[in-house]
mmCIF file of C-alpha atoms and ligand atoms in Angstrom:
data_model
loop_
_atom_site.group_PDB
_atom_site.id
_atom_site.type_symbol
_atom_site.label_atom_id
_atom_site.label_comp_id
_atom_site.label_asym_id
_atom_site.label_seq_id
_atom_site.Cartn_x
_atom_site.Cartn_y
_atom_site.Cartn_z
ATOM 1 C CA UNK A 53 61.594 126.912 127.909
ATOM 2 C CA UNK A 54 64.813 126.685 128.717
ATOM 3 C CA UNK A 55 66.727 123.820 128.937
ATOM 4 C CA UNK A 56 67.672 122.368 132.505
ATOM 5 C CA UNK A 57 70.928 122.492 133.219
ATOM 6 C CA UNK A 58 73.636 119.616 133.964
ATOM 7 C CA UNK A 59 74.369 119.372 137.364
ATOM 8 C CA UNK A 60 78.136 119.150 136.870
ATOM 9 C CA UNK A 61 78.008 122.370 135.344
ATOM 10 C CA UNK A 62 76.537 124.480 137.374
ATOM 11 C CA UNK A 63 78.197 123.722 140.461
ATOM 12 C CA UNK A 64 81.475 124.367 138.126
ATOM 13 C CA UNK A 65 79.454 127.939 137.397
ATOM 14 C CA UNK A 66 78.819 128.300 140.885
ATOM 15 C CA UNK A 67 82.620 127.266 142.161
ATOM 16 C CA UNK A 68 84.512 129.820 139.707
ATOM 17 C CA UNK A 69 82.474 132.641 142.082
ATOM 18 C CA UNK A 70 83.471 131.417 145.114
ATOM 19 C CA UNK A 71 85.298 133.732 147.443
ATOM 20 C CA UNK A 72 87.456 132.074 149.874
ATOM 21 C CA UNK A 73 87.223 133.661 152.755
ATOM 22 C CA UNK A 74 90.650 134.844 154.401
ATOM 23 C CA UNK A 75 89.839 135.634 158.376
ATOM 24 C CA UNK A 76 92.161 133.567 160.757
ATOM 25 C CA UNK A 77 92.449 132.988 163.998
ATOM 26 C CA UNK A 78 94.461 130.565 166.611
ATOM 27 C CA UNK A 79 92.424 127.575 167.882
ATOM 28 C CA UNK A 80 93.832 125.100 170.972
ATOM 29 C CA UNK A 81 93.594 121.354 169.297
ATOM 30 C CA UNK A 82 90.192 120.453 171.577
ATOM 31 C CA UNK A 83 88.195 123.587 170.311
ATOM 32 C CA UNK A 84 89.450 122.299 166.219
ATOM 33 C CA UNK A 85 87.774 120.171 165.580
ATOM 34 C CA UNK A 86 86.197 120.207 161.642
ATOM 35 C CA UNK A 87 88.348 123.802 161.272
ATOM 36 C CA UNK A 88 90.164 124.119 157.997
ATOM 37 C CA UNK A 89 93.629 124.380 158.760
ATOM 38 C CA UNK A 90 95.244 127.970 157.681
ATOM 39 C CA UNK A 91 98.464 127.471 157.060
ATOM 40 C CA UNK A 92 101.320 124.028 156.785
ATOM 41 C CA UNK A 93 102.986 123.264 159.902
ATOM 42 C CA UNK A 94 106.165 121.291 160.230
ATOM 43 C CA UNK A 95 107.091 119.078 162.553
ATOM 44 C CA UNK A 96 109.730 120.371 164.695
ATOM 45 C CA UNK A 97 110.985 116.791 166.184
ATOM 46 C CA UNK A 98 111.059 113.238 165.113
ATOM 47 C CA UNK A 99 108.523 110.938 166.099
ATOM 48 C CA UNK A 100 110.178 108.819 167.493
ATOM 49 C CA UNK A 101 112.530 111.057 169.042
ATOM 50 C CA UNK A 102 115.211 108.643 169.115
ATOM 51 C CA UNK A 103 115.194 104.741 168.446
ATOM 52 C CA UNK A 104 112.725 103.141 170.432
ATOM 53 C CA UNK A 105 110.972 99.734 171.449
ATOM 54 C CA UNK A 106 107.864 97.710 169.904
ATOM 55 C CA UNK A 107 108.261 95.400 172.706
ATOM 56 C CA UNK A 108 108.331 94.570 176.048
ATOM 57 C CA UNK A 109 111.874 92.059 175.875
ATOM 58 C CA UNK A 110 115.380 92.508 175.566
ATOM 59 C CA UNK A 111 118.627 95.107 174.071
ATOM 60 C CA UNK A 112 120.883 93.394 172.849
ATOM 61 C CA UNK A 113 123.393 94.247 169.799
ATOM 62 C CA UNK A 114 122.771 91.786 167.539
ATOM 63 C CA UNK A 115 126.761 90.330 166.699
ATOM 64 C CA UNK A 116 126.434 89.521 170.734
ATOM 65 C CA UNK A 117 123.376 87.459 169.441
ATOM 66 C CA UNK A 118 124.023 83.575 169.539
ATOM 67 C CA UNK A 119 121.437 80.742 171.653
ATOM 68 C CA UNK A 120 122.420 78.598 174.529
ATOM 69 C CA UNK A 121 124.576 81.571 175.768
ATOM 70 C CA UNK A 122 123.002 82.936 179.638
ATOM 71 C CA UNK A 123 123.410 87.148 179.204
ATOM 72 C CA UNK A 124 123.251 89.072 182.880
ATOM 73 C CA UNK A 125 120.434 92.113 182.923
ATOM 74 C CA UNK A 126 122.671 94.668 182.767
ATOM 75 C CA UNK A 127 119.860 97.164 183.253
ATOM 76 C CA UNK A 128 116.004 97.525 183.847
ATOM 77 C CA UNK A 129 114.848 100.387 181.051
ATOM 78 C CA UNK A 130 111.487 101.373 181.594
ATOM 79 C CA UNK A 131 109.576 103.788 178.397
ATOM 80 C CA UNK A 132 109.960 107.068 179.869
ATOM 81 C CA UNK A 133 113.966 106.337 181.356
ATOM 82 C CA UNK A 134 116.902 106.827 179.919
ATOM 83 C CA UNK A 135 119.428 103.697 179.482
ATOM 84 C CA UNK A 136 122.951 104.138 180.375
ATOM 85 C CA UNK A 137 124.918 102.715 177.885
ATOM 86 C CA UNK A 138 125.150 98.025 177.506
ATOM 87 C CA UNK A 139 128.172 96.228 178.492
ATOM 88 C CA UNK A 140 129.092 94.838 175.774
ATOM 89 C CA UNK A 141 128.377 90.893 176.638
ATOM 90 C CA UNK A 142 124.686 91.801 178.644
ATOM 91 C CA UNK A 143 121.261 92.364 177.496
ATOM 92 C CA UNK A 144 119.294 95.192 179.264
ATOM 93 C CA UNK A 145 115.240 94.396 180.430
ATOM 94 C CA UNK A 146 113.724 97.130 178.031
ATOM 95 C CA UNK A 147 110.044 97.931 177.975
ATOM 96 C CA UNK A 148 107.840 99.498 175.030
ATOM 97 C CA UNK A 149 108.248 102.362 174.054
ATOM 98 C CA UNK A 150 111.567 102.655 176.227
ATOM 99 C CA UNK A 151 114.966 104.168 173.802
ATOM 100 C CA UNK A 152 117.560 101.923 172.885
ATOM 101 C CA UNK A 153 120.322 102.377 175.157
ATOM 102 C CA UNK A 154 123.799 103.123 173.240
ATOM 103 C CA UNK A 155 125.702 100.287 172.315
ATOM 104 C CA UNK A 156 122.588 97.974 171.400
ATOM 105 C CA UNK A 157 120.628 98.010 168.475
ATOM 106 C CA UNK A 158 118.261 94.805 168.739
ATOM 107 C CA UNK A 159 115.081 94.161 170.870
ATOM 108 C CA UNK A 160 113.926 90.708 171.216
ATOM 109 C CA UNK A 161 110.851 90.243 172.612
ATOM 110 C CA UNK A 162 109.538 88.348 176.098
ATOM 111 C CA UNK A 163 107.938 85.505 174.448
ATOM 112 C CA UNK A 164 111.715 84.860 172.878
ATOM 113 C CA UNK A 165 113.288 84.472 175.771
ATOM 114 C CA UNK A 166 113.783 82.599 179.249
ATOM 115 C CA UNK A 167 115.202 83.237 182.762
ATOM 116 C CA UNK A 168 117.663 81.234 184.684
ATOM 117 C CA UNK A 169 119.058 82.126 187.400
ATOM 118 C CA UNK A 170 118.320 85.748 186.739
ATOM 119 C CA UNK A 171 119.713 85.210 183.596
ATOM 120 C CA UNK A 172 118.884 85.118 180.010
ATOM 121 C CA UNK A 173 118.636 83.360 177.511
ATOM 122 C CA UNK A 174 117.620 82.970 173.669
ATOM 123 C CA UNK A 175 114.991 80.682 172.256
ATOM 124 C CA UNK A 176 115.351 81.945 169.306
ATOM 125 C CA UNK A 177 118.132 84.263 167.189
ATOM 126 C CA UNK A 178 116.651 87.876 166.309
ATOM 127 C CA UNK A 179 117.133 89.549 162.986
ATOM 128 C CA UNK A 180 119.366 92.376 162.701
ATOM 129 C CA UNK A 181 117.379 95.404 164.757
ATOM 130 C CA UNK A 182 114.387 93.399 165.106
ATOM 131 C CA UNK A 183 112.188 95.198 167.274
ATOM 132 C CA UNK A 184 113.121 98.455 166.874
ATOM 133 C CA UNK A 185 110.910 101.508 166.342
ATOM 134 C CA UNK A 186 113.983 104.061 164.354
ATOM 135 C CA UNK A 187 113.649 107.688 164.621
ATOM 136 C CA UNK A 188 112.015 109.605 163.052
ATOM 137 C CA UNK A 189 109.895 106.682 161.270
ATOM 138 C CA UNK A 190 106.758 107.956 161.578
ATOM 139 C CA UNK A 191 107.484 111.804 161.434
ATOM 140 C CA UNK A 192 110.499 113.691 160.165
ATOM 141 C CA UNK A 193 112.068 116.456 161.504
ATOM 142 C CA UNK A 194 111.408 119.452 158.710
ATOM 143 C CA UNK A 195 108.366 117.432 156.851
ATOM 144 C CA UNK A 196 105.188 118.752 156.514
ATOM 145 C CA UNK A 197 102.878 116.874 158.450
ATOM 146 C CA UNK A 198 99.605 119.731 157.888
ATOM 147 C CA UNK A 199 99.334 121.446 154.437
ATOM 148 C CA UNK A 200 97.069 124.315 154.728
ATOM 149 C CA UNK A 201 92.993 123.764 153.721
ATOM 150 C CA UNK A 202 93.338 120.411 155.728
ATOM 151 C CA UNK A 203 90.689 119.185 157.792
ATOM 152 C CA UNK A 204 91.356 118.939 160.776
ATOM 153 C CA UNK A 205 89.884 115.788 161.941
ATOM 154 C CA UNK A 206 90.584 113.145 164.949
ATOM 155 C CA UNK A 207 93.301 111.730 162.767
ATOM 156 C CA UNK A 208 95.329 115.033 161.631
ATOM 157 C CA UNK A 209 94.556 116.555 165.496
ATOM 158 C CA UNK A 210 96.017 113.424 166.905
ATOM 159 C CA UNK A 211 99.055 114.057 164.277
ATOM 160 C CA UNK A 212 99.452 117.675 165.533
ATOM 161 C CA UNK A 213 99.883 116.798 168.953
ATOM 162 C CA UNK A 214 101.943 113.962 168.759
ATOM 163 C CA UNK A 215 104.431 116.758 167.325
ATOM 164 C CA UNK A 216 103.735 118.655 170.535
ATOM 165 C CA UNK A 217 102.075 121.187 169.079
ATOM 166 C CA UNK A 218 99.030 122.897 171.021
ATOM 167 C CA UNK A 219 97.657 125.265 168.797
ATOM 168 C CA UNK A 220 96.976 125.442 165.421
ATOM 169 C CA UNK A 221 95.697 128.853 162.695
ATOM 170 C CA UNK A 222 92.481 127.736 161.363
ATOM 171 C CA UNK A 223 90.589 129.657 158.353
ATOM 172 C CA UNK A 224 87.140 131.589 161.573
ATOM 173 C CA UNK A 225 84.304 128.693 161.181
ATOM 174 C CA UNK A 226 81.707 130.455 158.086
ATOM 175 C CA UNK A 227 79.057 131.674 159.742
ATOM 176 C CA UNK A 228 75.839 130.056 158.220
ATOM 177 C CA UNK A 229 72.230 132.124 158.267
ATOM 178 C CA UNK A 230 69.667 129.202 157.764
ATOM 179 C CA UNK A 231 65.772 130.178 157.938
ATOM 180 C CA UNK A 232 62.552 127.939 156.993
ATOM 181 C CA UNK A 233 59.893 129.469 154.665
ATOM 182 C CA UNK A 234 56.399 128.285 155.011
ATOM 183 C CA UNK A 235 53.426 130.262 156.803
ATOM 184 C CA UNK A 236 53.000 126.163 156.997
ATOM 185 C CA UNK A 237 55.038 124.973 159.030
ATOM 186 C CA UNK A 238 55.303 124.790 163.361
ATOM 187 C CA UNK A 239 58.356 123.708 164.988
ATOM 188 C CA UNK A 240 58.485 120.559 166.849
ATOM 189 C CA UNK A 241 57.468 120.634 170.610
ATOM 190 C CA UNK A 242 54.026 122.818 169.109
ATOM 191 C CA UNK A 243 50.886 122.019 168.398
ATOM 192 C CA UNK A 244 50.276 121.624 164.895
ATOM 193 C CA UNK A 245 47.171 122.780 163.008
ATOM 194 C CA UNK A 246 44.732 121.815 160.537
ATOM 195 C CA UNK A 247 47.590 122.453 157.393
ATOM 196 C CA UNK A 248 50.702 122.738 158.954
ATOM 197 C CA UNK A 249 53.728 120.498 158.871
ATOM 198 C CA UNK A 250 56.370 120.286 161.184
ATOM 199 C CA UNK A 251 59.870 122.326 160.535
ATOM 200 C CA UNK A 252 62.540 119.772 159.677
ATOM 201 C CA UNK A 253 64.081 121.252 157.115
ATOM 202 C CA UNK A 254 65.435 123.634 160.051
ATOM 203 C CA UNK A 255 67.425 120.991 161.356
ATOM 204 C CA UNK A 256 68.462 119.088 158.584
ATOM 205 C CA UNK A 257 70.436 121.968 157.543
ATOM 206 C CA UNK A 258 71.532 122.839 160.690
ATOM 207 C CA UNK A 259 72.698 119.271 161.402
ATOM 208 C CA UNK A 260 74.523 119.360 158.330
ATOM 209 C CA UNK A 261 76.152 122.809 158.281
ATOM 210 C CA UNK A 262 77.427 121.354 161.922
ATOM 211 C CA UNK A 263 78.879 118.698 160.559
ATOM 212 C CA UNK A 264 80.890 120.485 157.828
ATOM 213 C CA UNK A 265 82.932 122.756 160.828
ATOM 214 C CA UNK A 266 80.545 125.864 160.076
ATOM 215 C CA UNK A 267 78.403 127.810 162.675
ATOM 216 C CA UNK A 268 75.000 128.004 161.971
ATOM 217 C CA UNK A 269 72.806 131.528 162.746
ATOM 218 C CA UNK A 270 69.415 130.270 162.736
ATOM 219 C CA UNK A 271 66.989 132.803 161.900
ATOM 220 C CA UNK A 272 63.879 130.333 162.187
ATOM 221 C CA UNK A 273 60.370 130.300 160.483
ATOM 222 C CA UNK A 274 59.354 133.180 157.879
ATOM 223 C CA UNK A 275 55.625 133.946 157.256
ATOM 224 C CA UNK A 276 55.037 133.858 153.360
ATOM 225 C CA UNK A 277 54.558 137.471 152.801
ATOM 226 C CA UNK A 278 57.660 139.577 151.113
ATOM 227 C CA UNK A 279 57.853 142.096 153.354
ATOM 228 C CA UNK A 280 58.733 139.167 156.066
ATOM 229 C CA UNK A 281 60.414 137.672 153.989
ATOM 230 C CA UNK A 282 62.856 140.842 153.398
ATOM 231 C CA UNK A 283 63.427 141.824 157.346
ATOM 232 C CA UNK A 284 64.528 138.319 158.026
ATOM 233 C CA UNK A 285 67.120 138.591 155.122
ATOM 234 C CA UNK A 286 68.727 141.583 155.890
ATOM 235 C CA UNK A 287 68.674 141.120 159.542
ATOM 236 C CA UNK A 288 70.666 137.844 158.167
ATOM 237 C CA UNK A 289 73.221 139.847 155.896
ATOM 238 C CA UNK A 290 74.289 141.404 158.320
ATOM 239 C CA UNK A 291 74.921 138.190 160.913
ATOM 240 C CA UNK A 292 76.805 135.696 157.929
ATOM 241 C CA UNK A 293 78.556 135.304 155.716
ATOM 242 C CA UNK A 294 76.445 132.938 153.522
ATOM 243 C CA UNK A 295 72.753 132.965 153.359
ATOM 244 C CA UNK A 296 70.265 130.103 152.973
ATOM 245 C CA UNK A 297 66.861 129.895 152.267
ATOM 246 C CA UNK A 298 64.497 126.293 152.435
ATOM 247 C CA UNK A 299 61.587 126.450 150.145
ATOM 248 C CA UNK A 300 59.332 129.381 148.551
ATOM 249 C CA UNK A 301 61.798 129.413 145.759
ATOM 250 C CA UNK A 302 59.031 128.538 142.630
ATOM 251 C CA UNK A 303 57.418 130.478 140.813
ATOM 252 C CA UNK A 304 53.669 130.964 142.489
ATOM 253 C CA UNK A 305 52.364 133.588 143.732
ATOM 254 C CA UNK A 306 53.354 131.903 147.829
ATOM 255 C CA UNK A 307 57.206 132.108 146.535
ATOM 256 C CA UNK A 308 58.894 135.725 147.352
ATOM 257 C CA UNK A 309 62.408 134.662 148.537
ATOM 258 C CA UNK A 310 63.216 135.351 144.784
ATOM 259 C CA UNK A 311 61.377 139.087 144.491
ATOM 260 C CA UNK A 312 62.984 139.396 148.411
ATOM 261 C CA UNK A 313 66.443 139.012 146.899
ATOM 262 C CA UNK A 314 66.161 141.038 143.714
ATOM 263 C CA UNK A 315 65.525 143.775 146.190
ATOM 264 C CA UNK A 316 69.074 143.457 148.340
ATOM 265 C CA UNK A 317 70.842 142.133 146.138
ATOM 266 C CA UNK A 318 71.321 139.714 142.920
ATOM 267 C CA UNK A 319 69.594 136.425 142.149
ATOM 268 C CA UNK A 320 69.733 133.611 139.378
ATOM 269 C CA UNK A 321 67.210 131.306 139.182
ATOM 270 C CA UNK A 322 68.531 127.898 138.455
ATOM 271 C CA UNK A 323 66.768 125.034 136.692
ATOM 272 C CA UNK A 324 69.032 122.405 137.488
ATOM 273 C CA UNK A 325 68.957 118.900 135.691
ATOM 274 C CA UNK A 326 68.713 117.377 139.304
ATOM 275 C CA UNK A 327 66.257 115.427 140.304
ATOM 276 C CA UNK A 328 65.266 115.548 143.881
ATOM 277 C CA UNK A 329 65.694 119.399 143.134
ATOM 278 C CA UNK A 330 65.395 121.669 140.380
ATOM 279 C CA UNK A 331 64.899 125.223 141.545
ATOM 280 C CA UNK A 332 67.538 126.046 143.074
ATOM 281 C CA UNK A 333 68.732 130.365 143.692
ATOM 282 C CA UNK A 334 71.761 131.851 143.811
ATOM 283 C CA UNK A 335 73.024 135.192 144.592
ATOM 284 C CA UNK A 336 74.133 136.890 147.365
ATOM 285 C CA UNK A 337 72.204 139.583 149.740
ATOM 286 C CA UNK A 338 73.721 142.707 150.087
ATOM 287 C CA UNK A 339 77.602 140.568 148.950
ATOM 288 C CA UNK A 340 76.422 138.095 150.827
ATOM 289 C CA UNK A 341 76.465 135.103 148.773
ATOM 290 C CA UNK A 342 72.467 133.427 148.781
ATOM 291 C CA UNK A 343 71.254 130.008 148.074
ATOM 292 C CA UNK A 344 67.353 129.366 147.971
ATOM 293 C CA UNK A 345 67.400 125.839 147.912
ATOM 294 C CA UNK A 346 64.284 123.850 147.786
ATOM 295 C CA UNK A 347 61.617 122.969 150.627
ATOM 296 C CA UNK A 348 61.089 119.319 149.902
ATOM 297 C CA UNK A 349 62.676 117.915 152.639
ATOM 298 C CA UNK A 350 65.120 115.579 150.083
ATOM 299 C CA UNK A 351 65.091 117.862 147.631
ATOM 300 C CA UNK A 352 66.316 120.644 150.283
ATOM 301 C CA UNK A 353 69.342 117.747 152.144
ATOM 302 C CA UNK A 354 70.295 116.575 147.813
ATOM 303 C CA UNK A 355 70.398 119.841 147.018
ATOM 304 C CA UNK A 356 72.971 120.988 150.521
ATOM 305 C CA UNK A 357 74.927 118.361 149.994
ATOM 306 C CA UNK A 358 75.320 117.545 145.720
ATOM 307 C CA UNK A 359 75.694 121.915 145.429
ATOM 308 C CA UNK A 360 75.820 124.001 148.150
ATOM 309 C CA UNK A 361 78.456 122.300 150.178
ATOM 310 C CA UNK A 362 81.032 122.298 148.054
ATOM 311 C CA UNK A 363 80.429 125.426 147.207
ATOM 312 C CA UNK A 364 80.842 126.612 151.272
ATOM 313 C CA UNK A 365 83.926 123.891 151.257
ATOM 314 C CA UNK A 366 85.302 125.623 148.593
ATOM 315 C CA UNK A 367 84.362 129.182 150.134
ATOM 316 C CA UNK A 368 86.448 128.330 153.718
ATOM 317 C CA UNK A 369 89.105 127.773 151.897
ATOM 318 C CA UNK A 370 88.875 123.422 152.094
ATOM 319 C CA UNK A 371 91.159 121.667 149.036
ATOM 320 C CA UNK A 372 88.498 118.325 149.132
ATOM 321 C CA UNK A 373 85.518 120.188 148.886
ATOM 322 C CA UNK A 374 83.410 117.617 146.670
ATOM 323 C CA UNK A 375 81.473 115.063 148.312
ATOM 324 C CA UNK A 376 83.217 111.416 148.233
ATOM 325 C CA UNK A 377 82.182 109.176 145.490
ATOM 326 C CA UNK A 378 82.569 105.339 145.502
ATOM 327 C CA UNK A 379 81.334 102.850 143.382
ATOM 328 C CA UNK A 380 78.510 99.890 143.781
ATOM 329 C CA UNK A 381 77.172 97.143 142.205
ATOM 330 C CA UNK A 382 72.975 97.783 141.406
ATOM 331 C CA UNK A 383 70.049 94.848 141.959
ATOM 332 C CA UNK A 384 67.353 97.057 140.544
ATOM 333 C CA UNK A 385 66.512 98.519 137.559
ATOM 334 C CA UNK A 386 65.733 102.213 136.547
ATOM 335 C CA UNK A 387 65.328 104.098 133.352
ATOM 336 C CA UNK A 388 66.681 107.583 133.818
ATOM 337 C CA UNK A 389 64.820 110.660 132.740
ATOM 338 C CA UNK A 390 65.781 114.457 131.699
ATOM 339 C CA UNK A 391 67.129 115.688 135.264
ATOM 340 C CA UNK A 392 70.484 114.031 136.593
ATOM 341 C CA UNK A 393 68.466 111.943 139.963
ATOM 342 C CA UNK A 394 70.355 111.484 143.211
ATOM 343 C CA UNK A 395 68.726 107.631 144.202
ATOM 344 C CA UNK A 396 68.594 106.946 147.895
ATOM 345 C CA UNK A 397 70.087 103.705 148.411
ATOM 346 C CA UNK A 398 71.136 100.912 150.645
ATOM 347 C CA UNK A 399 74.494 99.499 150.329
ATOM 348 C CA UNK A 400 74.978 96.012 151.149
ATOM 349 C CA UNK A 401 78.500 93.056 150.688
ATOM 350 C CA UNK A 402 78.182 89.991 148.733
ATOM 351 C CA UNK A 403 80.160 87.912 147.532
ATOM 352 C CA UNK A 404 83.201 90.238 148.208
ATOM 353 C CA UNK A 405 80.719 93.466 146.293
ATOM 354 C CA UNK A 406 79.107 95.862 147.295
ATOM 355 C CA UNK A 407 75.464 96.222 145.923
ATOM 356 C CA UNK A 408 72.879 98.472 145.945
ATOM 357 C CA UNK A 409 69.432 98.443 146.071
ATOM 358 C CA UNK A 410 67.000 101.203 146.166
ATOM 359 C CA UNK A 411 63.955 102.513 148.475
ATOM 360 C CA UNK A 412 61.140 101.916 146.828
ATOM 361 C CA UNK A 413 59.349 105.330 147.406
ATOM 362 C CA UNK A 414 61.699 107.930 145.891
ATOM 363 C CA UNK A 415 59.635 111.196 146.505
ATOM 364 C CA UNK A 416 61.037 114.068 147.373
ATOM 365 C CA UNK A 417 59.480 114.957 150.518
ATOM 366 C CA UNK A 418 59.829 110.835 151.428
ATOM 367 C CA UNK A 419 62.414 111.960 154.659
ATOM 368 C CA UNK A 420 62.721 107.726 155.376
ATOM 369 C CA UNK A 421 64.151 107.591 152.233
ATOM 370 C CA UNK A 422 67.151 109.273 152.879
ATOM 371 C CA UNK A 423 67.162 108.224 156.775
ATOM 372 C CA UNK A 424 67.200 103.753 155.030
ATOM 373 C CA UNK A 425 69.477 105.067 152.382
ATOM 374 C CA UNK A 426 73.857 104.564 153.285
ATOM 375 C CA UNK A 427 74.496 107.198 149.812
ATOM 376 C CA UNK A 428 73.399 108.148 147.026
ATOM 377 C CA UNK A 429 73.615 106.282 143.721
ATOM 378 C CA UNK A 430 73.403 108.906 140.744
ATOM 379 C CA UNK A 431 71.375 107.828 137.557
ATOM 380 C CA UNK A 432 71.884 110.263 134.509
ATOM 381 C CA UNK A 433 69.609 111.955 132.114
ATOM 382 C CA UNK A 434 68.307 108.639 130.337
ATOM 383 C CA UNK A 435 71.099 106.204 131.452
ATOM 384 C CA UNK A 436 69.695 102.678 131.934
ATOM 385 C CA UNK A 437 70.528 100.924 134.715
ATOM 386 C CA UNK A 438 70.172 97.370 134.646
ATOM 387 C CA UNK A 439 71.062 94.753 137.849
ATOM 388 C CA UNK A 440 74.435 94.141 137.649
ATOM 389 C CA UNK A 441 75.780 97.855 136.587
ATOM 390 C CA UNK A 442 77.865 99.198 138.573
ATOM 391 C CA UNK A 443 76.981 102.511 139.667
ATOM 392 C CA UNK A 444 78.833 106.083 141.258
ATOM 393 C CA UNK A 445 77.293 106.674 145.256
ATOM 394 C CA UNK A 446 77.880 109.053 147.331
ATOM 395 C CA UNK A 447 78.101 107.713 150.553
ATOM 396 C CA UNK A 448 75.997 109.483 153.797
ATOM 397 C CA UNK A 449 78.682 109.023 155.791
ATOM 398 C CA UNK A 450 78.289 110.751 158.650
ATOM 399 C CA UNK A 451 74.832 112.443 158.335
HETATM 400 P P1 AMP B 645 57.946 125.186 148.514
HETATM 401 O O1 AMP B 645 59.115 125.352 148.072
HETATM 402 O O2 AMP B 645 58.557 126.567 149.414
HETATM 403 O O3 AMP B 645 57.118 125.086 147.872
HETATM 404 O O4 AMP B 645 57.822 124.245 149.398
HETATM 405 C C1 AMP B 645 57.556 122.724 149.083
HETATM 406 C C2 AMP B 645 56.929 122.072 149.774
HETATM 407 O O5 AMP B 645 58.383 121.320 150.798
HETATM 408 C C3 AMP B 645 55.785 122.138 150.400
HETATM 409 O O6 AMP B 645 55.116 121.107 150.723
HETATM 410 C C4 AMP B 645 56.038 122.347 151.841
HETATM 411 O O7 AMP B 645 55.188 121.867 152.598
HETATM 412 C C5 AMP B 645 57.904 121.975 152.204
HETATM 413 N N1 AMP B 645 58.234 122.017 153.147
HETATM 414 C C6 AMP B 645 58.980 123.907 152.620
HETATM 415 N N2 AMP B 645 59.569 124.042 153.649
HETATM 416 C C7 AMP B 645 59.974 123.102 154.281
HETATM 417 C C8 AMP B 645 60.358 122.792 155.934
HETATM 418 N N3 AMP B 645 60.693 124.005 156.931
HETATM 419 N N4 AMP B 645 60.307 121.281 156.108
HETATM 420 C C9 AMP B 645 59.592 121.017 156.340
HETATM 421 N N5 AMP B 645 58.854 120.303 154.915
HETATM 422 C C10 AMP B 645 58.852 121.706 154.045
HETATM 423 MG MG1 MG B 646 56.360 127.581 150.951
#
């Protein structure tokens, strides 16, 4: 029997085969969430465009600031309006976001002033430049605010909008075809007969794919026959950029995926040192990349997250392709076996440390373990884990 291949080695080899998609399109900011930026964006403006006030208060020349002195108020400048040049020896009433008038360089916040007979007295001396937000302090004209390969998120979309750009050139989202193999599968909403189960992988995969910003082409449930598998794979290749199946990828007589893919293209069965997981098929169908994920729901979830996800991210052109990792302190004992295990753990804060608690049943069919978990903790081949040991964990945020 050939030895199981380490997960990282498999991922690296698969990433080496990625052909980055080239198709781009222009999308309005509202339609660009989770898309991949296809080009750099430079700012044509300064943000803020002018020095402006960070507070409601009074603008003055710092050189004029003194205590026990009554200043006439010579102007009133709300946000969105430009004030007159400040008359020497006076202050201007100013509001947050309003441009600092010529002649002023400092804003005294309202709370540090008092009004006496329509005139303003300072109750505290300001520092020079206090409460003034400098022109270009957030973004300087000409600087790069979005780099090719960045993901358009709540954060980056706001930044793009802040420089006045209404649409962005993005990579056309990949179309990922998914199909669920198995005669035992029934769609939710229909009655299940003896020996049948509901198709859950379809929903897990579809949601993960859409969460990453890709489009799903759902080809439904595929019968466990060679003919049905061939037909649906051909249809998938005609409609999608990537093809993904769940189940039917082992070597039993009821597993037709490998055979069918071999007929239409090329396939390798990777025996990965991963638990849950292990069999994973990768190849192409009529030139389209193909992933055959294992059928057990936790295996589907984990292999998608660890192996397929970085591949799809790279193919789309994202620069950050690996799932995030962080560290946590184990509160359990564990001895790793011959495969790297991705343990479902819940994270707690205890005395300032992040503690990982392990779900009791780590079986590959136990989807409740995934739902309960905040993260997958890595237990490497042969690794002995004791309470207090540091673990590498992959947070499952947003999934
Ligand atoms: P297979 O790889 O086809 O032998 O499937 C392995 C296990 O996963 C079996 O217990 C299947 O019933 C189960 N399974 C396969 N596909 C799905 C699915 N779409 N939803 C839920 N369970 C599935
Ligand atoms: Mg099956």
